């Protein structure tokens, strides 16, 4: 067995961290989290750096389970719970030696336990955490899902739902899709905005699986002809997770989409949203005004809700009464009064908002402005001393102004109430574990030049096990913020065109989406392809 050397000492010897950083990481780690995971989570090192140090210092081999020819029968030697708790999985056998992929090959107690449990000499190899978790879910799930066992029983439906959720959490998926086909059910996960096929389930399980999901979400299990929406709150793998469930009748049966809302990912403060320092300063001033209307714009799935929650979290204190009206309530926040829209009983955004105004609020959040009535009540609330947050579906910040006009709101009301508009989009982050830099091409340099910027090098991801060979891992937001100044209000009152207002905000130094995106490309956080996918060069 290897000499029992501490991970912190190995990382210090490799020159990756200092003793001070180790102390800071230990102070801020979550619960029983190990030092290596804490250092990765807090950004001191990447997971690749961690694995490389272990590989070199301990003279162990690292493996990619994504492509490894695993002997699936070996999963019978170790229970799924033990494998998951210790982040390990047996992958092959050589005579009396059992090759075990481990996230922490310094876990000598786990190695000793395995040798006692299996009767083999254990030879550890190193693998990435997510790689191990996803492999555990894939192998143990496929062994557990036996069609003959499923038919006529409800218990497997409970187990399969847990497996689906476990895999989704391990993959950092935002949604799980269960699509009924003619004879099978396909399972897909949306990871970093892209849907990925994962597995196929037998059609015979879908009836009891949908019933299980509906019961947990408080839906009507006998209603299969109409769409339904519900929610589930649960604690899974020591994380508080909210699930939003949506069912839709299709020709082959009900399609189910489960949105995973990880409570640990809710922004606590505006500073966590990833705003440019200058934009952050402007936005914080804007939301600390005593009254006014602040709008967040962007298409569905652009992270508007996270920004709203971060904003009201920053303002949340015992001195203020914050009330929200949402459809649906995505995250439940302590100290904030949240109202769920329920059209079936007449509780719409507009009726909810009217009732909120009788509750002596200081700050109001309206999930979305969808019609003239909601827009007018929101605006009048902001004019009577309330700070109001809401969202609109527009392509840019400036387009929020004509959208409100198009809804039939009187221009003088918009001018009097609107304090600021922030547009945002989500772009994929370059994977930290396989990033590399190269010289910028003439075309890339030209794109930057057209926005009065320069670039010499760009960063991309080669593709690795951690990012499932995509070159990207995780997402981040790019923003543009327009603070409605007196000059802009004057232009609006004079019925200036949107082109004139856009020209004015450009001349005053506003950072448009494209500019913020290009800045993040220069910082090596994302790629030009990602920015050009969501932002226009001609802003």
Coordinates of C-alpha atoms in Angstrom, one line a residue:
X1 CA 0.0 0.0 0.0
X2 CA 1.2 3.5 -0.8
X3 CA 2.8 5.7 1.8
X4 CA 0.0 7.7 3.6
X5 CA 0.7 11.1 2.3
X6 CA -1.8 13.9 2.8
X7 CA -3.4 15.5 -0.3
X8 CA -2.6 19.0 0.9
X9 CA 1.1 18.1 1.0
X10 CA 1.0 16.6 -2.5
X11 CA -0.7 19.7 -3.9
X12 CA 1.8 22.0 -2.1
X13 CA 4.7 20.0 -3.4
X14 CA 3.3 20.4 -7.0
X15 CA 3.2 24.2 -6.4
X16 CA -0.5 24.4 -7.1
X17 CA -1.7 25.8 -3.7
X18 CA -0.3 27.4 -0.6
X19 CA -0.9 26.5 3.1
X20 CA -3.1 29.7 3.4
X21 CA -5.3 28.5 0.6
X22 CA -5.7 25.1 2.2
X23 CA -6.8 26.7 5.5
X24 CA -9.3 29.0 3.6
X25 CA -10.7 26.0 1.7
X26 CA -11.2 24.0 4.9
X27 CA -12.9 27.0 6.6
X28 CA -15.4 27.3 3.7
X29 CA -16.0 23.7 2.8
X30 CA -19.5 22.2 2.9
X31 CA -20.2 19.8 5.8
X32 CA -18.1 16.6 5.4
X33 CA -16.7 17.6 2.0
X34 CA -13.2 16.4 1.4
X35 CA -10.3 18.8 0.9
X36 CA -9.9 18.0 -2.8
X37 CA -13.5 18.7 -3.6
X38 CA -13.5 21.9 -1.6
X39 CA -10.4 23.2 -3.4
X40 CA -12.1 22.4 -6.8
X41 CA -15.5 23.9 -5.8
X42 CA -13.8 27.1 -4.5
X43 CA -11.8 27.5 -7.7
X44 CA -8.3 27.1 -6.2
X45 CA -7.5 24.2 -8.6
X46 CA -9.3 22.4 -11.4
X47 CA -10.3 18.7 -11.2
X48 CA -7.8 17.9 -13.9
X49 CA -5.0 19.4 -11.9
X50 CA -6.1 17.4 -8.8
X51 CA -6.1 14.1 -10.8
X52 CA -2.8 14.9 -12.5
X53 CA -1.1 15.5 -9.2
X54 CA -2.5 12.2 -7.8
X55 CA -1.5 10.3 -10.9
X56 CA 2.1 11.6 -10.9
X57 CA 2.8 11.7 -7.2
X58 CA 1.2 8.3 -6.4
X59 CA 2.3 6.7 -9.7
X60 CA -1.3 5.6 -10.4
X61 CA -3.0 5.4 -13.8
X62 CA -6.0 7.6 -14.6
X63 CA -8.8 6.2 -16.7
X64 CA -11.7 7.6 -18.7
X65 CA -14.8 5.5 -17.8
X66 CA -16.7 7.1 -20.6
X67 CA -14.8 4.9 -23.0
X68 CA -13.4 2.1 -20.8
X69 CA -14.5 -1.5 -21.5
X70 CA -16.0 -2.1 -18.0
X71 CA -16.7 -5.6 -16.8
X72 CA -20.4 -5.0 -15.7
X73 CA -20.6 -8.2 -13.7
X74 CA -18.2 -6.7 -11.1
X75 CA -20.9 -4.4 -9.9
X76 CA -22.3 -7.4 -8.0
X77 CA -19.3 -7.2 -5.7
X78 CA -20.1 -3.7 -4.4
X79 CA -23.4 -2.3 -3.5
X80 CA -24.6 0.9 -5.3
X81 CA -24.8 2.8 -2.0
X82 CA -21.2 1.9 -1.0
X83 CA -19.9 2.8 -4.5
X84 CA -21.7 6.1 -4.5
X85 CA -20.8 7.1 -0.9
X86 CA -17.1 6.4 -1.5
X87 CA -17.0 7.5 -5.2
X88 CA -15.6 4.3 -6.6
X89 CA -16.5 1.5 -9.0
X90 CA -14.8 -1.8 -9.8
X91 CA -14.0 -1.9 -13.6
X92 CA -11.9 -5.0 -14.3
X93 CA -10.2 -8.0 -12.9
X94 CA -6.6 -9.3 -13.4
X95 CA -6.2 -12.7 -11.7
X96 CA -6.4 -11.9 -8.0
X97 CA -6.4 -8.2 -8.5
X98 CA -9.5 -6.0 -8.7
X99 CA -9.0 -2.8 -10.6
X100 CA -11.2 -0.1 -8.9
X101 CA -11.7 3.4 -10.3
X102 CA -11.6 5.9 -7.4
X103 CA -12.1 9.6 -7.1
X104 CA -9.9 9.6 -3.9
X105 CA -7.1 6.9 -4.2
X106 CA -5.9 8.2 -0.8
X107 CA -9.0 6.7 0.9
X108 CA -7.1 3.8 2.4
X109 CA -10.0 2.8 4.6
X110 CA -12.2 2.2 1.6
X111 CA -9.5 0.2 -0.1
X112 CA -9.1 -2.0 3.0
X113 CA -12.9 -2.4 3.2
X114 CA -13.1 -3.5 -0.4
X115 CA -10.4 -6.1 0.0
X116 CA -12.2 -7.6 3.0
X117 CA -15.6 -7.5 1.2
X118 CA -14.4 -8.9 -2.1
X119 CA -11.4 -11.1 -1.2
X120 CA -9.4 -9.5 -4.0
X121 CA -6.3 -7.3 -3.8
X122 CA -7.5 -3.9 -4.8
X123 CA -5.5 -1.8 -7.3
X124 CA -6.8 1.7 -7.4
X125 CA -6.9 3.8 -10.6
X126 CA -8.0 7.5 -10.7
X127 CA -11.2 8.8 -12.4
X128 CA -13.1 12.0 -12.4
X129 CA -16.0 12.4 -9.8
X130 CA -18.8 13.0 -12.4
X131 CA -17.4 10.2 -14.6
X132 CA -17.7 7.8 -11.6
X133 CA -21.2 9.0 -10.6
X134 CA -22.6 8.8 -14.1
X135 CA -21.0 5.3 -14.6
X136 CA -22.5 4.1 -11.3
X137 CA -25.9 5.3 -12.3
X138 CA -25.7 3.8 -15.8
X139 CA -24.4 0.4 -14.8
X140 CA -26.4 -0.2 -11.6
X141 CA -29.6 1.2 -13.2
X142 CA -29.4 -1.1 -16.2
X143 CA -28.8 -4.1 -14.0
X144 CA -31.8 -3.1 -11.8
X145 CA -34.3 -2.4 -14.6
X146 CA -35.5 -5.8 -15.6
X147 CA -38.7 -5.8 -17.7
X148 CA -40.0 -9.0 -16.3
X149 CA -39.7 -7.7 -12.8
X150 CA -41.4 -4.4 -13.7
X151 CA -44.7 -5.6 -15.1
X152 CA -47.5 -5.5 -12.6
X153 CA -45.5 -3.9 -9.8
X154 CA -45.3 -0.4 -8.4
X155 CA -42.1 -0.6 -6.4
X156 CA -39.7 -0.6 -9.4
X157 CA -41.4 2.7 -10.6
X158 CA -40.3 4.3 -7.3
X159 CA -36.7 3.0 -7.8
X160 CA -36.6 4.0 -11.5
X161 CA -37.7 7.6 -10.6
X162 CA -35.0 7.8 -8.0
X163 CA -32.4 6.6 -10.6
X164 CA -33.6 9.1 -13.2
X165 CA -33.3 11.9 -10.7
X166 CA -29.9 10.7 -9.4
X167 CA -28.5 10.6 -12.9
X168 CA -29.9 14.1 -13.6
X169 CA -28.3 15.6 -10.5
X170 CA -24.9 13.8 -11.2
X171 CA -24.9 15.2 -14.8
X172 CA -25.9 18.7 -13.6
X173 CA -28.9 18.5 -15.9
X174 CA -31.6 21.3 -15.8
X175 CA -34.4 19.0 -17.2
X176 CA -35.3 15.3 -17.6
X177 CA -37.5 14.4 -20.6
X178 CA -39.5 11.2 -20.7
X179 CA -40.7 10.8 -24.3
X180 CA -43.2 8.1 -25.1
X181 CA -42.6 6.4 -28.5
X182 CA -44.8 3.7 -30.0
X183 CA -43.1 0.8 -28.2
X184 CA -40.5 2.4 -25.9
X185 CA -39.8 5.4 -23.7
X186 CA -36.7 7.5 -24.4
X187 CA -35.0 9.3 -21.5
X188 CA -33.1 12.6 -22.3
X189 CA -31.3 15.0 -20.1
X190 CA -30.7 18.7 -20.9
X191 CA -27.1 19.6 -19.9
X192 CA -25.7 23.1 -20.5
X193 CA -28.8 23.8 -22.6
X194 CA -28.4 20.8 -24.9
X195 CA -30.6 17.7 -24.8
X196 CA -28.7 14.3 -24.7
X197 CA -30.1 10.9 -25.1
X198 CA -29.4 8.7 -22.2
X199 CA -31.3 5.4 -22.2
X200 CA -34.5 3.7 -23.3
X201 CA -37.1 2.3 -20.9
X202 CA -39.7 -0.4 -21.6
X203 CA -43.1 1.0 -22.4
X204 CA -44.7 -1.3 -19.8
X205 CA -43.1 0.8 -16.9
X206 CA -44.4 4.2 -18.1
X207 CA -48.0 3.9 -16.6
X208 CA -46.8 3.2 -13.0
X209 CA -43.8 5.7 -13.4
X210 CA -46.1 8.5 -14.5
X211 CA -48.6 7.7 -11.7
X212 CA -45.7 7.8 -9.2
X213 CA -44.5 11.2 -10.5
X214 CA -48.1 12.6 -10.5
X215 CA -48.7 11.5 -6.9
X216 CA -45.5 13.1 -5.7
X217 CA -46.3 16.3 -7.6
X218 CA -49.9 16.5 -6.3
X219 CA -51.4 16.0 -9.8
X220 CA -54.6 14.1 -10.8
X221 CA -53.5 10.6 -11.8
X222 CA -56.8 9.8 -13.5
X223 CA -56.5 12.8 -15.9
X224 CA -54.5 11.8 -19.0
X225 CA -56.1 14.0 -21.6
X226 CA -55.1 17.4 -20.4
X227 CA -51.7 18.9 -19.6
X228 CA -50.9 19.3 -15.9
X229 CA -48.2 21.1 -13.9
X230 CA -47.0 20.4 -10.4
X231 CA -44.0 20.5 -8.1
X232 CA -42.0 18.3 -5.8
X233 CA -39.7 19.3 -2.9
X234 CA -37.2 16.7 -1.8
X235 CA -33.8 16.2 -0.3
X236 CA -31.6 14.2 -2.6
X237 CA -27.9 13.3 -2.0
X238 CA -27.8 15.8 0.9
X239 CA -29.1 18.6 -1.4
X240 CA -32.4 20.4 -1.2
X241 CA -34.0 20.1 -4.6
X242 CA -37.2 21.4 -6.0
X243 CA -38.7 19.7 -9.1
X244 CA -41.2 21.3 -11.5
X245 CA -43.2 18.6 -13.3
X246 CA -45.1 19.1 -16.5
X247 CA -47.2 16.5 -18.3
X248 CA -48.4 16.7 -21.9
X249 CA -50.7 14.3 -23.7
X250 CA -49.2 13.0 -27.0
X251 CA -50.4 10.4 -29.5
X252 CA -48.3 7.7 -27.8
X253 CA -49.1 8.7 -24.2
X254 CA -48.2 11.4 -21.7
X255 CA -44.8 13.1 -22.2
X256 CA -43.2 14.2 -18.8
X257 CA -40.7 17.0 -18.3
X258 CA -39.1 17.4 -14.9
X259 CA -37.1 20.6 -14.3
X260 CA -34.4 20.2 -11.6
X261 CA -34.1 23.3 -9.4
X262 CA -31.0 22.8 -7.2
X263 CA -31.5 25.1 -4.2
X264 CA -27.7 25.3 -3.7
X265 CA -27.4 27.1 -7.0
X266 CA -29.7 30.0 -6.0
X267 CA -27.7 33.2 -6.1
X268 CA -27.5 34.8 -2.7
X269 CA -26.4 38.2 -3.9
X270 CA -26.3 40.2 -7.1
X271 CA -22.5 40.0 -7.0
X272 CA -22.8 36.2 -7.7
X273 CA -24.6 36.8 -11.0
X274 CA -21.4 37.4 -13.0
X275 CA -22.0 41.1 -13.9
X276 CA -19.1 43.2 -15.2
X277 CA -17.8 45.4 -12.3
X278 CA -19.1 48.6 -14.0
X279 CA -22.5 47.0 -14.7
X280 CA -22.7 45.5 -11.2
X281 CA -22.1 49.0 -9.7
X282 CA -24.9 50.5 -11.8
X283 CA -27.3 47.7 -11.1
X284 CA -26.8 47.7 -7.4
X285 CA -27.5 51.5 -7.3
X286 CA -30.7 50.8 -9.4
X287 CA -32.1 48.2 -7.1
X288 CA -31.4 50.2 -4.0
X289 CA -33.7 53.0 -5.1
X290 CA -36.8 53.3 -2.9
X291 CA -39.2 53.0 -5.9
X292 CA -39.3 52.3 -9.6
X293 CA -39.8 49.5 -12.2
X294 CA -36.8 47.2 -13.0
X295 CA -37.2 44.8 -15.8
X296 CA -35.1 41.7 -16.7
X297 CA -35.5 40.6 -20.4
X298 CA -34.5 37.7 -22.5
X299 CA -36.0 34.5 -24.0
X300 CA -37.2 31.5 -22.0
X301 CA -34.3 29.7 -20.3
X302 CA -31.9 32.7 -20.2
X303 CA -31.6 32.8 -16.4
X304 CA -34.0 35.7 -15.8
X305 CA -35.5 34.1 -12.7
X306 CA -32.0 33.5 -11.1
X307 CA -31.2 37.2 -11.6
X308 CA -34.5 38.2 -10.0
X309 CA -34.0 35.9 -7.0
X310 CA -30.5 37.2 -6.6
X311 CA -31.8 40.8 -6.6
X312 CA -34.6 40.3 -4.0
X313 CA -32.2 38.1 -1.9
X314 CA -29.8 41.1 -1.7
X315 CA -32.7 43.4 -0.5
X316 CA -34.2 40.8 1.8
X317 CA -34.2 42.0 5.5
X318 CA -36.5 42.2 8.4
X319 CA -37.1 45.9 7.7
X320 CA -38.8 45.4 4.4
X321 CA -41.9 43.5 3.2
X322 CA -41.1 41.6 0.0
X323 CA -44.0 39.9 -1.8
X324 CA -43.9 38.0 -5.1
X325 CA -46.5 36.7 -7.5
X326 CA -45.0 34.0 -9.7
X327 CA -46.1 31.3 -12.2
X328 CA -44.6 29.0 -11.1
X329 CA -42.8 29.7 -7.8
X330 CA -39.4 28.2 -8.8
X331 CA -37.4 28.6 -5.6
X332 CA -38.9 29.1 -2.1
X333 CA -37.0 31.8 -0.3
X334 CA -37.0 32.3 3.5
X335 CA -38.4 35.6 4.7
X336 CA -40.1 36.4 1.4
X337 CA -43.9 36.1 0.8
X338 CA -44.4 34.2 -2.4
X339 CA -47.8 33.8 -4.2
X340 CA -48.4 31.1 -6.8
X341 CA -50.6 32.1 -9.7
X342 CA -53.7 29.8 -10.0
X343 CA -55.8 30.7 -13.1
X344 CA -58.3 27.9 -12.3
X345 CA -59.5 29.8 -9.3
X346 CA -59.1 33.3 -10.8
X347 CA -55.7 34.1 -9.2
X348 CA -53.9 35.7 -12.1
X349 CA -50.9 38.0 -12.1
X350 CA -53.2 41.0 -12.2
X351 CA -55.5 39.9 -9.3
X352 CA -52.6 38.7 -7.3
X353 CA -50.8 42.0 -7.8
X354 CA -53.9 44.0 -6.7
X355 CA -54.1 41.9 -3.5
X356 CA -50.4 42.4 -2.8
X357 CA -50.8 46.2 -2.9
X358 CA -53.1 45.8 0.1
X359 CA -50.4 43.9 2.0
X360 CA -48.2 47.0 2.7
X361 CA -45.3 45.8 0.6
X362 CA -42.0 47.7 0.0
X363 CA -40.7 45.5 -2.8
X364 CA -42.8 43.5 -5.3
X365 CA -41.7 40.9 -7.8
X366 CA -44.1 40.0 -10.6
X367 CA -42.9 36.8 -12.4
X368 CA -43.7 38.1 -15.8
X369 CA -45.6 41.0 -17.4
X370 CA -47.8 39.2 -20.0
X371 CA -50.6 41.7 -20.6
X372 CA -51.7 45.4 -20.4
X373 CA -53.5 44.9 -17.1
X374 CA -50.5 43.4 -15.3
X375 CA -48.2 46.0 -16.9
X376 CA -50.4 48.9 -15.8
X377 CA -50.8 47.7 -12.2
X378 CA -47.0 47.1 -12.0
X379 CA -46.3 50.6 -13.2
X380 CA -48.8 52.2 -10.9
X381 CA -47.3 50.3 -8.0
X382 CA -43.9 51.7 -8.9
X383 CA -45.3 55.2 -9.0
X384 CA -46.8 54.9 -5.6
X385 CA -43.6 54.3 -3.8
X386 CA -42.9 50.6 -4.4
X387 CA -39.8 49.0 -6.0
X388 CA -41.2 46.5 -8.6
X389 CA -39.2 43.8 -10.4
X390 CA -40.5 41.8 -13.4
X391 CA -39.5 40.1 -16.6
X392 CA -40.4 40.6 -20.3
X393 CA -39.6 38.4 -23.3
X394 CA -37.7 40.7 -25.6
X395 CA -34.4 40.3 -27.6
X396 CA -32.7 43.4 -26.1
X397 CA -33.0 45.7 -23.1
X398 CA -34.1 48.6 -25.3
X399 CA -36.9 46.6 -26.9
X400 CA -38.7 46.5 -23.5
X401 CA -39.8 50.1 -24.1
X402 CA -41.8 49.5 -27.4
X403 CA -43.1 46.2 -26.0
X404 CA -44.8 48.1 -23.1
X405 CA -46.1 50.6 -25.6
X406 CA -47.4 47.8 -27.8
X407 CA -49.3 46.3 -24.8
X408 CA -51.3 49.6 -24.8
X409 CA -49.7 51.2 -21.7
X410 CA -49.7 55.0 -21.9
X411 CA -46.2 56.3 -22.8
X412 CA -46.2 58.9 -20.0
X413 CA -46.7 56.0 -17.5
X414 CA -43.8 54.1 -18.9
X415 CA -41.6 57.2 -18.9
X416 CA -42.5 58.0 -15.2
X417 CA -42.0 54.5 -13.8
X418 CA -39.2 52.7 -15.7
X419 CA -35.9 52.8 -13.8
X420 CA -33.8 50.3 -15.8
X421 CA -33.8 47.3 -18.0
X422 CA -31.3 44.5 -18.0
X423 CA -31.1 41.9 -20.9
X424 CA -29.3 38.7 -20.5
X425 CA -28.4 35.4 -22.3
X426 CA -26.7 32.2 -21.2
X427 CA -23.5 31.0 -22.9
X428 CA -21.6 27.8 -22.2
X429 CA -18.4 28.0 -20.2
X430 CA -15.1 26.6 -21.6
X431 CA -14.3 23.5 -19.6
X432 CA -11.5 24.4 -17.1
X433 CA -10.0 20.9 -17.3
X434 CA -9.3 20.8 -21.0
X435 CA -9.0 24.5 -21.9
X436 CA -6.2 25.6 -24.2
X437 CA -5.3 28.9 -25.9
X438 CA -4.5 29.6 -29.6
X439 CA -3.9 32.6 -31.7
X440 CA -7.0 34.4 -32.8
X441 CA -7.9 34.0 -36.5
X442 CA -8.2 37.1 -38.9
X443 CA -12.0 36.6 -38.8
X444 CA -12.1 36.6 -35.0
X445 CA -9.9 39.7 -34.9
X446 CA -12.2 41.4 -37.3
X447 CA -15.3 40.7 -35.2
X448 CA -13.6 42.3 -32.2
X449 CA -12.3 45.2 -34.3
X450 CA -15.9 46.0 -35.4
X451 CA -16.8 46.5 -31.7
X452 CA -13.7 48.6 -31.1
X453 CA -12.0 45.8 -29.2
X454 CA -8.8 43.8 -30.0
X455 CA -7.8 40.2 -29.3
X456 CA -4.7 38.2 -29.8
X457 CA -5.5 34.8 -28.2
X458 CA -8.8 32.9 -27.7
X459 CA -9.6 30.0 -25.4
X460 CA -11.3 26.7 -26.3
X461 CA -11.9 23.3 -24.8
X462 CA -10.3 20.2 -26.3
X463 CA -12.9 17.9 -24.8
X464 CA -12.4 15.6 -21.9
X465 CA -14.2 13.1 -19.5
X466 CA -15.3 15.9 -17.2
X467 CA -17.2 17.7 -20.0
X468 CA -18.2 14.6 -21.9
X469 CA -15.9 15.6 -24.7
X470 CA -17.9 18.8 -25.6
X471 CA -15.2 21.3 -24.5
X472 CA -17.8 23.1 -22.4
X473 CA -18.9 22.7 -18.8
X474 CA -21.5 24.8 -17.1
X475 CA -23.1 28.1 -18.2
X476 CA -22.7 31.8 -17.4
X477 CA -24.7 34.9 -18.3
X478 CA -23.8 37.9 -20.4
X479 CA -25.7 41.1 -19.8
X480 CA -26.6 44.6 -21.0
X481 CA -28.0 47.2 -18.7
X482 CA -29.8 50.4 -19.6
X483 CA -30.5 52.8 -16.8
X484 CA -33.3 55.1 -17.8
X485 CA -31.8 58.5 -17.4
X486 CA -33.6 61.9 -17.8
X487 CA -32.2 62.2 -21.3
X488 CA -33.7 58.9 -22.3
X489 CA -37.0 59.9 -20.7
X490 CA -37.0 63.1 -22.7
X491 CA -36.4 61.1 -25.9
X492 CA -39.3 58.7 -25.0
X493 CA -41.6 61.7 -24.3
X494 CA -40.7 63.2 -27.7
X495 CA -41.6 59.9 -29.3
X496 CA -38.0 59.3 -30.6
X497 CA -37.5 56.1 -32.6
X498 CA -35.8 53.1 -31.0
X499 CA -32.8 53.7 -33.3
X500 CA -32.4 57.2 -31.8
X501 CA -32.6 55.9 -28.3
X502 CA -30.2 53.1 -29.1
X503 CA -27.7 55.6 -30.6
X504 CA -28.0 57.7 -27.5
X505 CA -27.3 54.9 -25.1
X506 CA -24.4 53.7 -27.3
X507 CA -22.9 57.2 -27.2
X508 CA -23.1 57.2 -23.4
X509 CA -21.0 54.1 -23.2
X510 CA -23.6 51.3 -22.6
X511 CA -22.2 47.8 -22.8
X512 CA -24.4 45.8 -25.1
X513 CA -24.8 42.0 -24.9
X514 CA -22.2 41.5 -27.7
X515 CA -19.7 43.7 -25.9
X516 CA -20.1 41.9 -22.6
X517 CA -19.8 38.6 -24.5
X518 CA -16.6 39.6 -26.3
X519 CA -15.2 40.7 -23.0
X520 CA -15.8 37.2 -21.5
X521 CA -14.2 35.7 -24.6
X522 CA -11.1 37.8 -23.9
X523 CA -11.1 36.6 -20.3
X524 CA -11.1 33.0 -21.6
X525 CA -14.4 32.1 -20.0
X526 CA -16.4 31.3 -23.2
X527 CA -16.0 31.1 -27.0
X528 CA -16.8 33.5 -29.8
X529 CA -19.1 30.8 -31.3
X530 CA -21.2 30.8 -28.1
X531 CA -21.4 34.6 -28.0
X532 CA -22.4 34.9 -31.6
X533 CA -25.1 32.3 -31.1
X534 CA -27.0 34.6 -28.7
X535 CA -25.9 38.1 -29.5
X536 CA -25.9 40.3 -32.6
X537 CA -22.8 42.0 -33.9
X538 CA -24.9 44.9 -35.2
X539 CA -26.2 46.1 -31.8

